[in-house]
Structure formats: C-alpha cells, structure tokens
CSV table of C-alpha atoms in Angstrom, one decimal:
chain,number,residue,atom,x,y,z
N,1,UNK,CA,0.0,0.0,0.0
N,2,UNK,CA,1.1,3.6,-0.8
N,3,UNK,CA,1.4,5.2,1.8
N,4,UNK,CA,1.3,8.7,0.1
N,5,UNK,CA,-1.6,8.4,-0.9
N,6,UNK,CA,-4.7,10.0,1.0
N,7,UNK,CA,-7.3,7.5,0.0
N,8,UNK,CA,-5.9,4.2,0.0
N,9,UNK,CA,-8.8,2.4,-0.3
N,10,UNK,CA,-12.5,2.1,-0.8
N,11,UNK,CA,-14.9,-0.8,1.4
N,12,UNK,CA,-18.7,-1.2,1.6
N,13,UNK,CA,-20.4,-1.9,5.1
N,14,UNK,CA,-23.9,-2.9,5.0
N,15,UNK,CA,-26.4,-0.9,3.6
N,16,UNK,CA,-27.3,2.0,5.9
N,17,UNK,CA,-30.4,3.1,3.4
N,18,UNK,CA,-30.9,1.3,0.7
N,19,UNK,CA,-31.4,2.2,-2.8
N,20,UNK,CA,-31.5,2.2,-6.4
N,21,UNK,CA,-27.7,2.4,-6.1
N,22,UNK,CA,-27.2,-1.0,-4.7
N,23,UNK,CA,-28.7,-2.6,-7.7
N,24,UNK,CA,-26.0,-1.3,-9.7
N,25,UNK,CA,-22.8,-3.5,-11.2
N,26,UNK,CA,-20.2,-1.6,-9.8
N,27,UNK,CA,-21.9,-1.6,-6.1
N,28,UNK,CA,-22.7,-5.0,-6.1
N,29,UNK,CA,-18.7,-5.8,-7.5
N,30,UNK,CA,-17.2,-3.6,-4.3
N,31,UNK,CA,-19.8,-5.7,-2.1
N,32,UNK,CA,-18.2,-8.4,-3.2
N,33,UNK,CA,-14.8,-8.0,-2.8
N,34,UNK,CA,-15.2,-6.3,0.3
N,35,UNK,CA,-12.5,-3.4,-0.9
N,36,UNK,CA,-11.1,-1.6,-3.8
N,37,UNK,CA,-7.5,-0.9,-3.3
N,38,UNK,CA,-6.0,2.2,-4.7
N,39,UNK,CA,-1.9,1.7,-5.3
N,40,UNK,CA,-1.2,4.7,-7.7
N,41,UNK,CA,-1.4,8.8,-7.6
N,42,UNK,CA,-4.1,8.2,-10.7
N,43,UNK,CA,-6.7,5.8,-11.1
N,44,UNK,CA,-9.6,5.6,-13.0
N,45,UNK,CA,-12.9,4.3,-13.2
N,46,UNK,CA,-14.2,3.0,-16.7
N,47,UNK,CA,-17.5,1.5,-17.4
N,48,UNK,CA,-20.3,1.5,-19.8
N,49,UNK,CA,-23.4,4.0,-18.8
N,50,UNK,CA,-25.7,2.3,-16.3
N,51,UNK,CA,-22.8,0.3,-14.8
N,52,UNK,CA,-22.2,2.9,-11.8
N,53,UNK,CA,-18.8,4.5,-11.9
N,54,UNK,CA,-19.7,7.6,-11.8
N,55,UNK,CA,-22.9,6.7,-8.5
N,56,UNK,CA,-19.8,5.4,-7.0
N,57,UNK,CA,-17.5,8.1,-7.8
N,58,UNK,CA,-19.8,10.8,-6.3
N,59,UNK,CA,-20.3,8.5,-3.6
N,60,UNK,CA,-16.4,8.3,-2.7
N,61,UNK,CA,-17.0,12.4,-3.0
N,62,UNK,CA,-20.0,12.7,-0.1
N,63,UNK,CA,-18.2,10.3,1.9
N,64,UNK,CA,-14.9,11.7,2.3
N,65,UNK,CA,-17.1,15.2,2.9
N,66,UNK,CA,-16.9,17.0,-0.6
N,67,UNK,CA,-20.4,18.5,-1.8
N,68,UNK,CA,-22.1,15.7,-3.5
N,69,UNK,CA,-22.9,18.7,-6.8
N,70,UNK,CA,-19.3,19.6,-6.7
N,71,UNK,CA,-16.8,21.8,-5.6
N,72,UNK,CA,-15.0,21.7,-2.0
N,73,UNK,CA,-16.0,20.6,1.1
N,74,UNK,CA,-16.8,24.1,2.3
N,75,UNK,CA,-19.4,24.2,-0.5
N,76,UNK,CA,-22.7,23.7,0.8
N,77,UNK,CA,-25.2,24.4,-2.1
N,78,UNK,CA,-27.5,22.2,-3.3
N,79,UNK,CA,-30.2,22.6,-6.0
N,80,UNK,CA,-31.6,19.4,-6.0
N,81,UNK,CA,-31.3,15.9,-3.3
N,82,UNK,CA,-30.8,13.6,-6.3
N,83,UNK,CA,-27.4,11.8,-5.4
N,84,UNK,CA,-27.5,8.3,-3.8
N,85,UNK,CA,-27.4,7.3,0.1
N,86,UNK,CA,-24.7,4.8,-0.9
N,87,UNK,CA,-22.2,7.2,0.8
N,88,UNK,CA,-23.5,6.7,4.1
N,89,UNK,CA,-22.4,2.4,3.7
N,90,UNK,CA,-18.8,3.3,2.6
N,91,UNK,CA,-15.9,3.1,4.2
N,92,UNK,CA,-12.9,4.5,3.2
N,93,UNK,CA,-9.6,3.8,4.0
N,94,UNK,CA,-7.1,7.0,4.5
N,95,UNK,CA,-3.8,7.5,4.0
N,96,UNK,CA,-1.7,8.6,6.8
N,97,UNK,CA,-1.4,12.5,5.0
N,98,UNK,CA,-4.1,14.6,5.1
N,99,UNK,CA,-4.6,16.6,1.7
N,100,UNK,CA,-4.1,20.4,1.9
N,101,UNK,CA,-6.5,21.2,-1.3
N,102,UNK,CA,-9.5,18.9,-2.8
N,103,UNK,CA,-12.2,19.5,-5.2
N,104,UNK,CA,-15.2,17.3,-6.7
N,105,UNK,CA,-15.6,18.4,-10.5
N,106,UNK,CA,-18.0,17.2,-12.7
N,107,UNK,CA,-19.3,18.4,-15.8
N,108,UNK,CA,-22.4,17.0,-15.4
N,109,UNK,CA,-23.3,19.9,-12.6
N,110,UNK,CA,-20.8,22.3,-13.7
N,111,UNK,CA,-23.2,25.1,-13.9
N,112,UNK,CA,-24.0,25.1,-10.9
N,113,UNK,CA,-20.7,25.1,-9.1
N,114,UNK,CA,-20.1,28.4,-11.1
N,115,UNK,CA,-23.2,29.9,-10.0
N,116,UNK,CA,-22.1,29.3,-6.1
N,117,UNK,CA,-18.4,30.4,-7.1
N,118,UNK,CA,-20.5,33.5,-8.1
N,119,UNK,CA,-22.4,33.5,-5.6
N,120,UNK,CA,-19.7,33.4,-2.5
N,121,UNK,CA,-17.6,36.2,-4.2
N,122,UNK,CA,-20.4,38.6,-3.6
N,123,UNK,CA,-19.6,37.8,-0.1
N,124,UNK,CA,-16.0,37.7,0.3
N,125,UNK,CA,-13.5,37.6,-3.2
N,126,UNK,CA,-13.3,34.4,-4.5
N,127,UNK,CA,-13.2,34.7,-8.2
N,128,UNK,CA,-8.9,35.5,-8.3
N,129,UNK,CA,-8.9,31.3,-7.2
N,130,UNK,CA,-10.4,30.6,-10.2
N,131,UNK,CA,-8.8,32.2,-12.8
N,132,UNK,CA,-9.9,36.0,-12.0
N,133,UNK,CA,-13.2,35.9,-14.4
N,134,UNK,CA,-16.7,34.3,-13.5
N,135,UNK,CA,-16.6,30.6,-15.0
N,136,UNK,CA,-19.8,31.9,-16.6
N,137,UNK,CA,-18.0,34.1,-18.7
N,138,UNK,CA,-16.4,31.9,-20.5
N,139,UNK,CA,-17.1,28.6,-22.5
N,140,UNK,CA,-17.7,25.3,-20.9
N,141,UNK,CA,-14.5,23.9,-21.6
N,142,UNK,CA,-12.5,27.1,-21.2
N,143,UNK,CA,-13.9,27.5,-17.9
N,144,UNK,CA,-13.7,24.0,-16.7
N,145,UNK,CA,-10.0,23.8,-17.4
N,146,UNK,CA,-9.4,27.4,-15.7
N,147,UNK,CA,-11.0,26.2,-12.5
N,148,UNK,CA,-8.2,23.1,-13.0
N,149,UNK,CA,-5.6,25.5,-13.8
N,150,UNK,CA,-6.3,28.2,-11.3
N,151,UNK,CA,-8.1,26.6,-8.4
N,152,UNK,CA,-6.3,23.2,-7.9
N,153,UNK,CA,-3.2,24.0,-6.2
N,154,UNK,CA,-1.8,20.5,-5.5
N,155,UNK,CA,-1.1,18.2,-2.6
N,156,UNK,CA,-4.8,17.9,-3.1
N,157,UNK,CA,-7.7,15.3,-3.5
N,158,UNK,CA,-9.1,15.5,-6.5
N,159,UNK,CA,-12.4,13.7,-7.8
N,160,UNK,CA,-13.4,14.3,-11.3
N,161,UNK,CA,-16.2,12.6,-13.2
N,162,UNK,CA,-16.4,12.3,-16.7
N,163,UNK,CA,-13.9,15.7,-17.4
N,164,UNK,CA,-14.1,14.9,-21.2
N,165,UNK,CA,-17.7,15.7,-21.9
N,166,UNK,CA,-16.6,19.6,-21.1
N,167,UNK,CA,-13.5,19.0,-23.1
N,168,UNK,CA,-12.7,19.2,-26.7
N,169,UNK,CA,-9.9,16.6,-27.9
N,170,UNK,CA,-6.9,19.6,-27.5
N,171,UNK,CA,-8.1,20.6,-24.3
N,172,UNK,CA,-8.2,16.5,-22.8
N,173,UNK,CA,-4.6,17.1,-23.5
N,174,UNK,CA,-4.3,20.1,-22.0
N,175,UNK,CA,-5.9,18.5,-18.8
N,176,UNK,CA,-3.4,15.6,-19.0
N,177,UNK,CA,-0.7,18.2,-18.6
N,178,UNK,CA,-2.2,20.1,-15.6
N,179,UNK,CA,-2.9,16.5,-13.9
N,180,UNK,CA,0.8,15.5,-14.4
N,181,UNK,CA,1.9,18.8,-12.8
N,182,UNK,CA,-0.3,18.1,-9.9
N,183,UNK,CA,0.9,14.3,-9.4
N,184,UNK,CA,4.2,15.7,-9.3
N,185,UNK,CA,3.0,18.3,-6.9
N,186,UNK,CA,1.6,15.3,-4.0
N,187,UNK,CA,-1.8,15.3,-5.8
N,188,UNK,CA,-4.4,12.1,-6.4
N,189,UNK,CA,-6.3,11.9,-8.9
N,190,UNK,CA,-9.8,9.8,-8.9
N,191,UNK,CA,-11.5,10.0,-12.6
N,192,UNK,CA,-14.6,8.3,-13.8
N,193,UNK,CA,-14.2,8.6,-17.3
N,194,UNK,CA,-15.0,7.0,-21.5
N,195,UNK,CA,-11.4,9.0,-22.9
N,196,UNK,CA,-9.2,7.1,-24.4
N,197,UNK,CA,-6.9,10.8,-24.6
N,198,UNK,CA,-7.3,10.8,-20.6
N,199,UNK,CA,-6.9,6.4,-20.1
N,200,UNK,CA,-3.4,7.2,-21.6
N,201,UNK,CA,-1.8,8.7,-18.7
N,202,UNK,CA,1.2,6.9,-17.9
N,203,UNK,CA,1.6,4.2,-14.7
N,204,UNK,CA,-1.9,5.0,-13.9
N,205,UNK,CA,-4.5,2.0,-12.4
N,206,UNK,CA,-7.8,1.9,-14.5
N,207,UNK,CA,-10.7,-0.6,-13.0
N,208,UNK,CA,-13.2,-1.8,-15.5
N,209,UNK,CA,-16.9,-1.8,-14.3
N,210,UNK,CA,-19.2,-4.4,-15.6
N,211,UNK,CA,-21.3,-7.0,-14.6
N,212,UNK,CA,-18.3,-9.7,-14.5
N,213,UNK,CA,-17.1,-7.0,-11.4
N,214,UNK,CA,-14.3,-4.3,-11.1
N,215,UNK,CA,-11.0,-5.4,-12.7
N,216,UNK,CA,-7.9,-3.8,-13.4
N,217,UNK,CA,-7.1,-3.9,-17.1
N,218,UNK,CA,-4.4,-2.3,-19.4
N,219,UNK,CA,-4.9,0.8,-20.9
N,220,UNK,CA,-4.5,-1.0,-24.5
N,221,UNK,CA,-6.9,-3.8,-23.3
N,222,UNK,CA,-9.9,-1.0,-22.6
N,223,UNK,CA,-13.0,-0.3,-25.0
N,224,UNK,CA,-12.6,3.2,-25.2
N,225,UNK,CA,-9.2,2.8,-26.2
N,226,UNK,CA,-10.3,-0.9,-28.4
N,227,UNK,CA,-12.9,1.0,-29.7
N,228,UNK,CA,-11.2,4.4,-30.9
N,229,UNK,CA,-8.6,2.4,-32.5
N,230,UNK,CA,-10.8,0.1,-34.2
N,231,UNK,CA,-13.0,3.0,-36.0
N,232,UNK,CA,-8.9,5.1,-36.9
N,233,UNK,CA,-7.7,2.4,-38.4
N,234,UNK,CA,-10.7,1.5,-41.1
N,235,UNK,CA,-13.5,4.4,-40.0
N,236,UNK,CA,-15.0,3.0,-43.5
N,237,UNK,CA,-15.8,0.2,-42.9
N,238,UNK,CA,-17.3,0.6,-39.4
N,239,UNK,CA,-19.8,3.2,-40.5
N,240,UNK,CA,-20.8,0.9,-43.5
N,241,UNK,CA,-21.5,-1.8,-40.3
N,242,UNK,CA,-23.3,0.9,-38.3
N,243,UNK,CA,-25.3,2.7,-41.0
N,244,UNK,CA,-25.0,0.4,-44.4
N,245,UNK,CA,-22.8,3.2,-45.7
N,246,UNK,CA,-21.3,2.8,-49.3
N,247,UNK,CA,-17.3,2.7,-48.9
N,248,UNK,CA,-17.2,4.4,-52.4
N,249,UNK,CA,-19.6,7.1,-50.2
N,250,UNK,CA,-17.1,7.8,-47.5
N,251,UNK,CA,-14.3,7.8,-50.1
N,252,UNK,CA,-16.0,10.4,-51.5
N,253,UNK,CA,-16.1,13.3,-49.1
C-alpha cells in the first residue's frame, strides 16, 4: 500500500439506506470483494453508462465530505437531493497525509458550481482562485479547465467525473498536462471517465466496471481505447457496419 496516498482504499459496510444504487454493477462488485485498493497517484474508473462508476465516484466524494454537486468541502449548495445514500455504507480507508486542497468536479453539474463560485464572491473575493473571471464568462470547456488551472493548487484530492464531456480533444490534452503537474506536486487523482486521450496517462491503475465486477485492465486492453482504434484504423468500414454506408460514399467526401 502507498502510503502517500490520501485515499488508499475504498470498502462497503452494509447498507445503511438502501437504494436504487445497490442494484448497480459496480456496487454490487465492491460488495463483493469487500474493498477496492488504490496503489497509484491516478486511477480511474471506466464503465459503460448504467454500470455505476460515476454513483460510486460521487459516492467516494460525499463520503470523504466534498459536496455531492461539486466543488469543496466548504461548498454547501444544493439545488436538487438527487445523489444516492450509498455514501453513508462506505468506508474509506485514509492515507496517513491529510490533503491540503481537494475539489469534486463534474461536468455534469458544472453550472452550478459556477453559480455558487459566483455567488460566494459577492460575499467575500473568490473569483482571483479561479482564474480571475466568473466561469460563466467563458465557454464550458475554457472554464472547466481554468478552475483546474487556477483553483487546484496540488497536494490535493481530486475527484473528477467524466472531465471529457466539457472538453474538446486539444483541451483533454491540456488536462493531461495540468494532472501530471499536480501528481508531481503530491496530488491524487480519482477519474470516472470513456477518454481514451485521458486512459493514456502513464503508470496510472484503470478498474473496468461491468457485470463480471471491477478489474484492473491495461490501458490498451480497454473499449474506449479498443474501440477508438478500431473505428482510426478503417473508419470506412465501421460506419458501412453501423449505418450500411457505401465505402465508395465515405471515399467520396
């Protein structure tokens, strides 16, 4: 076990309330096997939709006391109760460090963690954390890799889920860049994630979800990464398999 890390691992007790989230691949996997061990500064979580990476992720996120919509744990918003109660049944395992910084990012309520970042620097400044501009300012992918840029300031915790659907091709790159500046800075990363641009970070764990359970696999043994490669190398002939397009047809554009 790494004992830099903060979180060093990930259990399930019994359920405290059950719900919907128990039924779910991934929850039912962690039941299982009792614990998910986390060995490396970067892992990530990689399923199909439906399979519960990303119940689990913001799970992880409520548990270890980060606002279940995003942003740090002093962020106390919330415009709608819709996460799961499977954060009251985990148990997480801590490192021996305590992180100085930590944030919970994920596009899917992005909006609204700008909106409270707006919101709190009518109170007191806030806005010169986060790149000096209100995140609503600017586009959805410039603003969710300023808050990276700006806000994260290493030896932190960070959570992201699903980064990539705010995030052209260029700027996945661009992230990539920021997260190794941060690893190298004492920072752990936890992404739920379908990029194969992201999956490529070097020496980093990635746990397939599924119904068979949670299992480590190599980044070149993944579907997104299967999957991108596949439609690359003869793009063709996939879309004549997906949509009974004419090769002659693609050839032509």
């Amino acid at each position: 076990m790494n004992d830099a890390l903060y979180l060093r691992a990930v259990g399930i007790a019994a359920a405290v309330q059950p719900d919907y989230s128990f039924s779910l691949p991934a929850v039912r996997a962690l039941a299982r096997m009792g614990r998910l061990r986390l060995e490396k500064p970067v892992t990530f979580l990689v399923g199909e939709n439906g399979t519960g990476k990303s119940t689990l992720l913001e799970a992880i996120a409520a548990a270890w006391g980060f606002n279940p919509e995003g942003g740090t744990r002093n962020f106390r918003f919330s415009t709608a109760r819709t996460h799961a109660e499977l954060y009251r049944s985990l148990v997480l395992q801590r490192g021996p460090r305590r992180p100085r910084d930590g944030f919970f990012l994920r596009a899917e309520s992005f909006y609204n963690v700008a909106t409270e970042i707006d919101r709190l620097d009518e109170i007191a400044p806030l806005k010169g954390a986060y790149g000096g501009r209100s995140l609503h300012e600017q586009s959805h992918g410039e603003s969710f890799l300023a808050l990276v840029l700006n806000r994260f300031s290493g030896s932190g915790l960070y959570l992201l889920d699903e980064p990539e659907a705010a995030l052209s091709p260029a700027c996945q790159l661009a992230l990539l860049a920021a997260l190794d500046g941060l690893v190298r800075k004492n920072s752990q990363f936890l992404i739920a994630t379908h990029s194969p641009l992201l999956l490529a970070y070097p020496n980093a764990e990635i746990f397939v979800l599924s119904e068979r359970g949670i299992e480590k696999t190599p980044y070149r043994q993944t579907e997104p990464y299967l999957l991108t490669k596949r439609f690359l190398e003869a793009p063709e002939r996939m879309l004549n398999e997906l949509l009974g397009t004419e090769e002659e047809a693609f050839e032509a554009r």
